[in-house]
Amino acid sequence: MMIQTQLEDLIRQALKKAQKKGDLPKFPLPPITVTRPRREGQGDYSTALPLQIVRDVNNALKANQAGSLSPLQIGDILIRRLPPVDFLERAELAKPGFINLYLSPVWLARQAGEIAKQGAAYFKLNLGKGKSVQVEFVSANPTGPLHFGGARNAAIGDALARLLEHSGYVVQREYYVNDRGTQMTTFAMTLWRRYQQLFGLDVSIPEDGYPGAYMINYAEKIKEAYGDSLLSLPDEEIPAKFRELGLKIVLEELKEDLAMMDVHFDEWFSEQSLYDDGTFAKVFAILRDQGDLYEKDGAVWFRASKYLKSDRDEVFVRSNGEPGYFASDMAYHYHKFIIRGFDWVIDVWAVDHQNQAKRLPGALQAFGIEPERLTIVLYDLVTLKRGGKEIKISKRSGEIITMREVLEEVGADAARYFLLSHSNEARIDFDIDLAVAQNSENPVYYIQYAHARASSILRKAAQAGFIPQNANLDLLTCPEEQALLRKMLQLPEVIANAVERLAPHHLPHYALDLAKTFTSFYGHCRVLSELPDQKDLTEARLMLVLAAKITLAYTLGLMGMSAPEKM
RNA sequence: GCCCCCGUAGCUCAGUGGCCAGAGCAGCGGCCUUCUAAGCCGACGGUCGCAGGUUCGAAUCCUGCCGGGGGUGCCA
């Protein structure tokens, strides 16, 4: 359990005890929170509980005609009732009514040993208690290479999945493949024309087709595999055949691109399969039988107004007979919750889907699915910059800046770091020059360097024959050592906060903080010493270095970044 | 029109009820016979978009306004 949570329990116990013993009157317990103060001298943790309960206390006392208490008096009472524990050194009262809590330096020092012994397990939480959660992310249309914006989706989605996995959830990563509908047909027909062109036929791509040069590459792949044998295909077979071939090529490419970022999916879920396996028909029947569907203007509408605070209904089946995106989304989420039974589903979408994000969870009530079970994480777009100037993309030529291009230029670690370091709702100006810079301007290298340094020290120590197994950790008392220990202990809190808010951007900020604290320790505290009388200290510090290395690697791992042994 | 997001140090951004607002970078001043100077230490730097309100306490919550972006489709 996190130390923060343990302290909250401690304060709660003190309050209960004070009430039981009659030091304080009885009133319902408020939520008790212990936070990390910003400033030094205010404890490792503090609580403003006396200020929060002073009114309740005095109202209760007034009812008993028993005078009144000040926040400081209440704080004093609570401190006296705090049960003694090994990790808490002392509690101090501070004006106007705070209780500042100081961790025991000896206990802190010994955590280095715990981390070294337990490894990553030290930081795992059990917030999820085995709940199953699906994280669906990226899910870009399979009609071409991934745009760079998709990289942000991948970074956020994968980091969320990792955070949840390490917090006691059973996680499934899913990519939703929009393999049906008008776009797919247009894609297939563009591909067909490009294929024909490769054999010198004078044909042009469809009016609203995909003009990008990558389509020619796809056509060439088909030519390599099939030669000219497809030219004679009957007209009615062309769309389906080229859709199938094109989809296969694109999906392979998507998998490769995402693998460059070390992003892997458990399931590539086909939209078309919802229609092939009867899920859509089932959903349609359910809604129809509930009276949630009606016809108007030749289309079938879903009575969204029945479930949402909205007077606008949704088109379910278009007048051309094709189900709309809303229908697919309903069927898809029916499949997620009812057929596959996920406890919780997180969809990672770009902000331009905000309207659907607002409506879909409520609409699922039509299937008896509580809206809270679907969380849609929205993130803002990414603009690419080079030398401070925005790189414009040309829609007309169909040339986009692909995720692969940027990853090849800046590297997956830097891309992950920058894409993750902004809150989801904030727009990102991604400066390629900065991400590529291998100098002090780039925090990515600073963080990884800290890990490489820790590794280097441990390597050298091993060569020198140090085996820090029974080190006397009580020797870790200097400010830099203690600061490093405190920072490492913060990681579970960072994870818990990131999970609670589904905000992975806290990780890169913490990582930088941790690296800074480690490097400061490195600068102040010589680890490897030749002096015989320093042997104990060296061993203790080696444990600390090992613990720091584990913590750094774990943090980098949560972000999907590598932790190099050498740089 | 209505709805959502953003507006914090020169720049890029954290911080969403707690005690004198933080980091990185840039700029300024120190520090390399020492485990990687891709480094360390220090000083400087802010009317938290504006105006009201709620609260013992507001960058954080509420209302209005200003500026930027997005949404509001028988596109996804």
Coordinates of N, CA, C and O in Angstrom, one line a residue, chain A residues 355-433:
Chain A
N355 N -18.2 15.2 -30.1 CA -19.6 15.1 -30.0 C -20.1 13.7 -29.8 O -20.9 13.4 -28.9
Q356 N -19.5 12.8 -30.5 CA -19.8 11.4 -30.4 C -19.4 10.9 -29.0 O -20.0 10.1 -28.4
A357 N -18.3 11.4 -28.5 CA -17.8 11.0 -27.2 C -18.8 11.4 -26.1 O -18.9 10.7 -25.1
K358 N -19.4 12.5 -26.3 CA -20.4 13.0 -25.3 C -21.7 12.1 -25.4 O -22.4 12.0 -24.4
R359 N -22.0 11.6 -26.5 CA -23.3 10.9 -26.7 C -23.3 9.4 -26.6 O -24.2 8.8 -26.1
L360 N -22.2 8.8 -27.0 CA -22.1 7.3 -27.0 C -22.3 6.7 -25.7 O -23.1 5.7 -25.6
P361 N -21.6 7.1 -24.6 CA -21.8 6.4 -23.3 C -23.2 6.4 -22.9 O -23.7 5.3 -22.4
G362 N -23.9 7.5 -23.0 CA -25.3 7.6 -22.5 C -26.2 6.7 -23.4 O -27.1 6.0 -22.9
A363 N -25.9 6.6 -24.7 CA -26.7 5.9 -25.6 C -26.7 4.4 -25.3 O -27.6 3.6 -25.6
L364 N -25.5 3.9 -24.7 CA -25.4 2.5 -24.4 C -26.4 2.0 -23.3 O -26.6 0.8 -23.1
Q365 N -27.0 3.0 -22.7 CA -28.1 2.6 -21.7 C -29.2 1.9 -22.4 O -29.9 1.1 -21.7
A366 N -29.3 2.0 -23.7 CA -30.3 1.3 -24.5 C -30.1 -0.2 -24.3 O -31.0 -1.0 -24.5
F367 N -28.8 -0.6 -24.0 CA -28.5 -2.0 -23.8 C -28.4 -2.4 -22.3 O -27.9 -3.4 -21.9
G368 N -28.7 -1.4 -21.5 CA -28.6 -1.6 -20.0 C -27.1 -1.5 -19.6 O -26.8 -2.0 -18.5
I369 N -26.3 -0.8 -20.4 CA -24.9 -0.7 -20.0 C -24.8 0.7 -19.3 O -25.2 1.7 -19.9
E370 N -24.2 0.7 -18.1 CA -24.1 2.0 -17.4 C -23.1 2.8 -18.1 O -22.0 2.3 -18.5
P371 N -23.4 4.1 -18.3 CA -22.4 5.0 -19.1 C -21.0 5.0 -18.5 O -20.1 5.2 -19.2
E372 N -20.9 4.9 -17.2 CA -19.6 4.9 -16.5 C -18.7 3.9 -17.0 O -17.5 4.0 -16.7
R373 N -19.2 2.8 -17.5 CA -18.3 1.7 -17.9 C -17.6 2.0 -19.2 O -16.6 1.3 -19.6
L374 N -17.9 3.1 -19.9 CA -17.2 3.5 -21.1 C -16.6 4.9 -20.8 O -17.3 5.8 -20.6
T375 N -15.3 4.9 -20.8 CA -14.6 6.2 -20.7 C -13.9 6.6 -22.0 O -13.2 5.7 -22.5
I376 N -14.2 7.7 -22.5 CA -13.6 8.1 -23.7 C -12.5 9.2 -23.4 O -12.9 10.2 -22.9
V377 N -11.3 8.9 -23.7 CA -10.2 9.8 -23.5 C -10.0 10.6 -24.7 O -9.7 10.0 -25.8
L378 N -10.2 11.9 -24.6 CA -10.0 12.7 -25.8 C -8.6 13.4 -25.7 O -8.2 13.9 -24.7
Y379 N -8.0 13.5 -26.9 CA -6.7 14.3 -26.9 C -6.7 15.2 -28.0 O -7.4 15.0 -29.0
D380 N -6.0 16.3 -27.9 CA -5.9 17.3 -29.0 C -4.9 17.0 -30.0 O -4.1 16.0 -29.8
L381 N -4.9 17.7 -31.1 CA -4.1 17.4 -32.2 C -2.6 17.8 -32.0 O -2.2 18.5 -31.1
V382 N -1.8 17.3 -33.0 CA -0.4 17.6 -32.9 C 0.0 18.4 -34.2 O -0.4 18.0 -35.3
T383 N 0.6 19.5 -34.0 CA 1.2 20.2 -35.2 C 2.7 20.0 -35.2 O 3.3 20.1 -34.1
L384 N 3.2 19.7 -36.3 CA 4.6 19.5 -36.5 C 5.4 20.8 -36.8 O 4.9 21.6 -37.6
K385 N 6.5 21.0 -36.1 CA 7.3 22.2 -36.4 C 8.7 21.8 -36.7 O 9.2 20.8 -36.2
R386 N 9.3 22.6 -37.5 CA 10.7 22.5 -37.8 C 11.3 23.9 -37.8 O 10.8 24.8 -38.5
G387 N 12.3 24.1 -37.0 CA 12.9 25.4 -36.9 C 11.9 26.5 -36.5 O 11.9 27.6 -37.0
G388 N 10.9 26.1 -35.6 CA 9.9 27.0 -35.1 C 8.8 27.3 -36.1 O 7.9 28.0 -35.8
K389 N 8.8 26.7 -37.3 CA 7.8 27.0 -38.3 C 6.9 25.7 -38.5 O 7.5 24.6 -38.6
E390 N 5.7 25.9 -38.6 CA 4.7 24.8 -38.7 C 4.9 24.2 -40.1 O 5.1 24.9 -41.1
I391 N 4.9 22.9 -40.1 CA 5.0 22.2 -41.4 C 3.6 22.0 -41.9 O 2.8 21.3 -41.3
K392 N 3.3 22.6 -43.0 CA 1.9 22.5 -43.5 C 1.8 21.2 -44.4 O 2.7 20.8 -45.1
I393 N 0.7 20.6 -44.3 CA 0.5 19.4 -45.1 C -0.4 19.8 -46.3 O -1.3 20.6 -46.1
S394 N -0.2 19.1 -47.4 CA -1.0 19.4 -48.5 C -2.1 18.4 -48.7 O -1.8 17.2 -49.0
K395 N -3.3 18.8 -48.6 CA -4.4 17.8 -48.7 C -4.6 17.4 -50.2 O -4.9 16.3 -50.5
R396 N -4.3 18.4 -51.1 CA -4.6 18.1 -52.5 C -3.7 17.0 -53.0 O -4.1 16.1 -53.7
S397 N -2.4 17.0 -52.7 CA -1.5 16.0 -53.2 C -1.7 14.7 -52.4 O -1.2 13.7 -52.9
G398 N -2.4 14.8 -51.3 CA -2.5 13.6 -50.5 C -1.3 13.2 -49.8 O -1.2 12.1 -49.1
E399 N -0.3 14.0 -49.8 CA 0.9 13.7 -49.1 C 0.8 14.1 -47.6 O 0.5 15.3 -47.3
I400 N 0.9 13.2 -46.8 CA 0.8 13.5 -45.3 C 2.1 13.2 -44.7 O 3.0 12.6 -45.3
I401 N 2.3 13.8 -43.5 CA 3.5 13.4 -42.7 C 3.2 12.2 -41.9 O 2.3 12.2 -41.1
T402 N 3.9 11.2 -42.2 CA 3.5 9.9 -41.6 C 4.3 9.7 -40.3 O 5.3 10.3 -40.0
M403 N 3.7 8.9 -39.5 CA 4.3 8.5 -38.2 C 5.7 7.9 -38.5 O 6.6 8.2 -37.7
R404 N 5.8 7.1 -39.5 CA 7.0 6.4 -39.8 C 8.2 7.4 -40.0 O 9.3 7.3 -39.5
E405 N 7.9 8.4 -40.9 CA 8.9 9.4 -41.2 C 9.4 10.1 -39.9 O 10.6 10.2 -39.7
V406 N 8.5 10.5 -39.1 CA 8.9 11.2 -37.9 C 9.7 10.2 -36.9 O 10.7 10.6 -36.3
L407 N 9.2 9.0 -36.8 CA 9.9 8.1 -35.9 C 11.3 7.8 -36.4 O 12.2 7.7 -35.6
E408 N 11.4 7.7 -37.7 CA 12.7 7.4 -38.3 C 13.7 8.6 -38.0 O 14.9 8.4 -37.8
E409 N 13.1 9.8 -38.0 CA 13.9 11.0 -37.8 C 14.3 11.2 -36.3 O 15.4 11.5 -35.9
V410 N 13.3 11.1 -35.4 CA 13.5 11.5 -34.0 C 13.7 10.3 -33.1 O 14.2 10.4 -32.0
G411 N 13.3 9.1 -33.6 CA 13.5 7.9 -32.7 C 12.2 7.8 -31.8 O 11.5 8.7 -31.5
A412 N 11.9 6.5 -31.5 CA 10.7 6.2 -30.8 C 10.7 6.7 -29.4 O 9.7 7.2 -28.9
D413 N 11.8 6.7 -28.7 CA 11.9 7.2 -27.3 C 11.6 8.6 -27.2 O 10.7 9.1 -26.4
A414 N 12.2 9.4 -28.1 CA 12.0 10.9 -28.0 C 10.5 11.2 -28.4 O 9.9 12.0 -27.8
A415 N 10.0 10.5 -29.4 CA 8.6 10.7 -29.8 C 7.7 10.4 -28.7 O 6.8 11.2 -28.4
R416 N 7.9 9.3 -28.1 CA 7.0 8.9 -27.0 C 7.0 9.9 -25.9 O 6.0 10.3 -25.3
Y417 N 8.3 10.3 -25.5 CA 8.4 11.3 -24.4 C 7.7 12.6 -24.7 O 6.9 13.1 -23.9
F418 N 7.9 13.2 -25.9 CA 7.3 14.5 -26.2 C 5.8 14.4 -26.3 O 5.0 15.2 -25.9
L419 N 5.3 13.3 -26.9 CA 3.9 13.1 -27.1 C 3.2 12.9 -25.8 O 2.0 13.2 -25.7
L420 N 3.9 12.3 -24.9 CA 3.3 12.0 -23.6 C 3.4 13.2 -22.6 O 2.6 13.2 -21.6
S421 N 4.3 14.1 -22.8 CA 4.5 15.1 -21.8 C 3.5 16.2 -21.7 O 3.6 17.0 -20.8
H422 N 2.6 16.2 -22.6 CA 1.5 17.2 -22.5 C 0.2 16.6 -22.0 O 0.0 15.4 -22.3
S423 N -0.6 17.4 -21.3 CA -1.9 16.8 -20.9 C -2.7 16.5 -22.1 O -2.6 17.2 -23.1
N424 N -3.6 15.5 -22.0 CA -4.3 15.1 -23.2 C -5.0 16.2 -23.9 O -5.1 16.2 -25.1
E425 N -5.6 17.1 -23.1 CA -6.5 18.1 -23.7 C -5.6 19.2 -24.4 O -6.2 20.1 -25.1
A426 N -4.3 19.3 -24.1 CA -3.5 20.4 -24.7 C -3.1 20.0 -26.1 O -2.7 18.9 -26.4
R427 N -3.1 21.0 -26.9 CA -2.5 20.8 -28.3 C -1.0 20.7 -28.2 O -0.4 21.3 -27.3
I428 N -0.4 20.0 -29.1 CA 1.0 19.9 -29.0 C 1.7 20.5 -30.3 O 1.3 20.2 -31.4
D429 N 2.6 21.3 -30.0 CA 3.5 21.8 -31.1 C 4.8 20.9 -31.0 O 5.5 21.1 -30.1
F430 N 4.9 20.0 -31.9 CA 6.0 19.0 -31.8 C 7.1 19.6 -32.7 O 7.0 19.6 -33.9
D431 N 8.2 20.0 -32.0 CA 9.3 20.6 -32.7 C 10.3 19.5 -33.0 O 11.0 19.0 -32.1
I432 N 10.4 19.1 -34.3 CA 11.3 18.0 -34.7 C 12.7 18.3 -34.3 O 13.5 17.5 -33.9
D433 N 13.1 19.6 -34.5 CA 14.5 19.9 -34.3 C 14.9 19.7 -32.8 O 16.0 19.2 -32.5

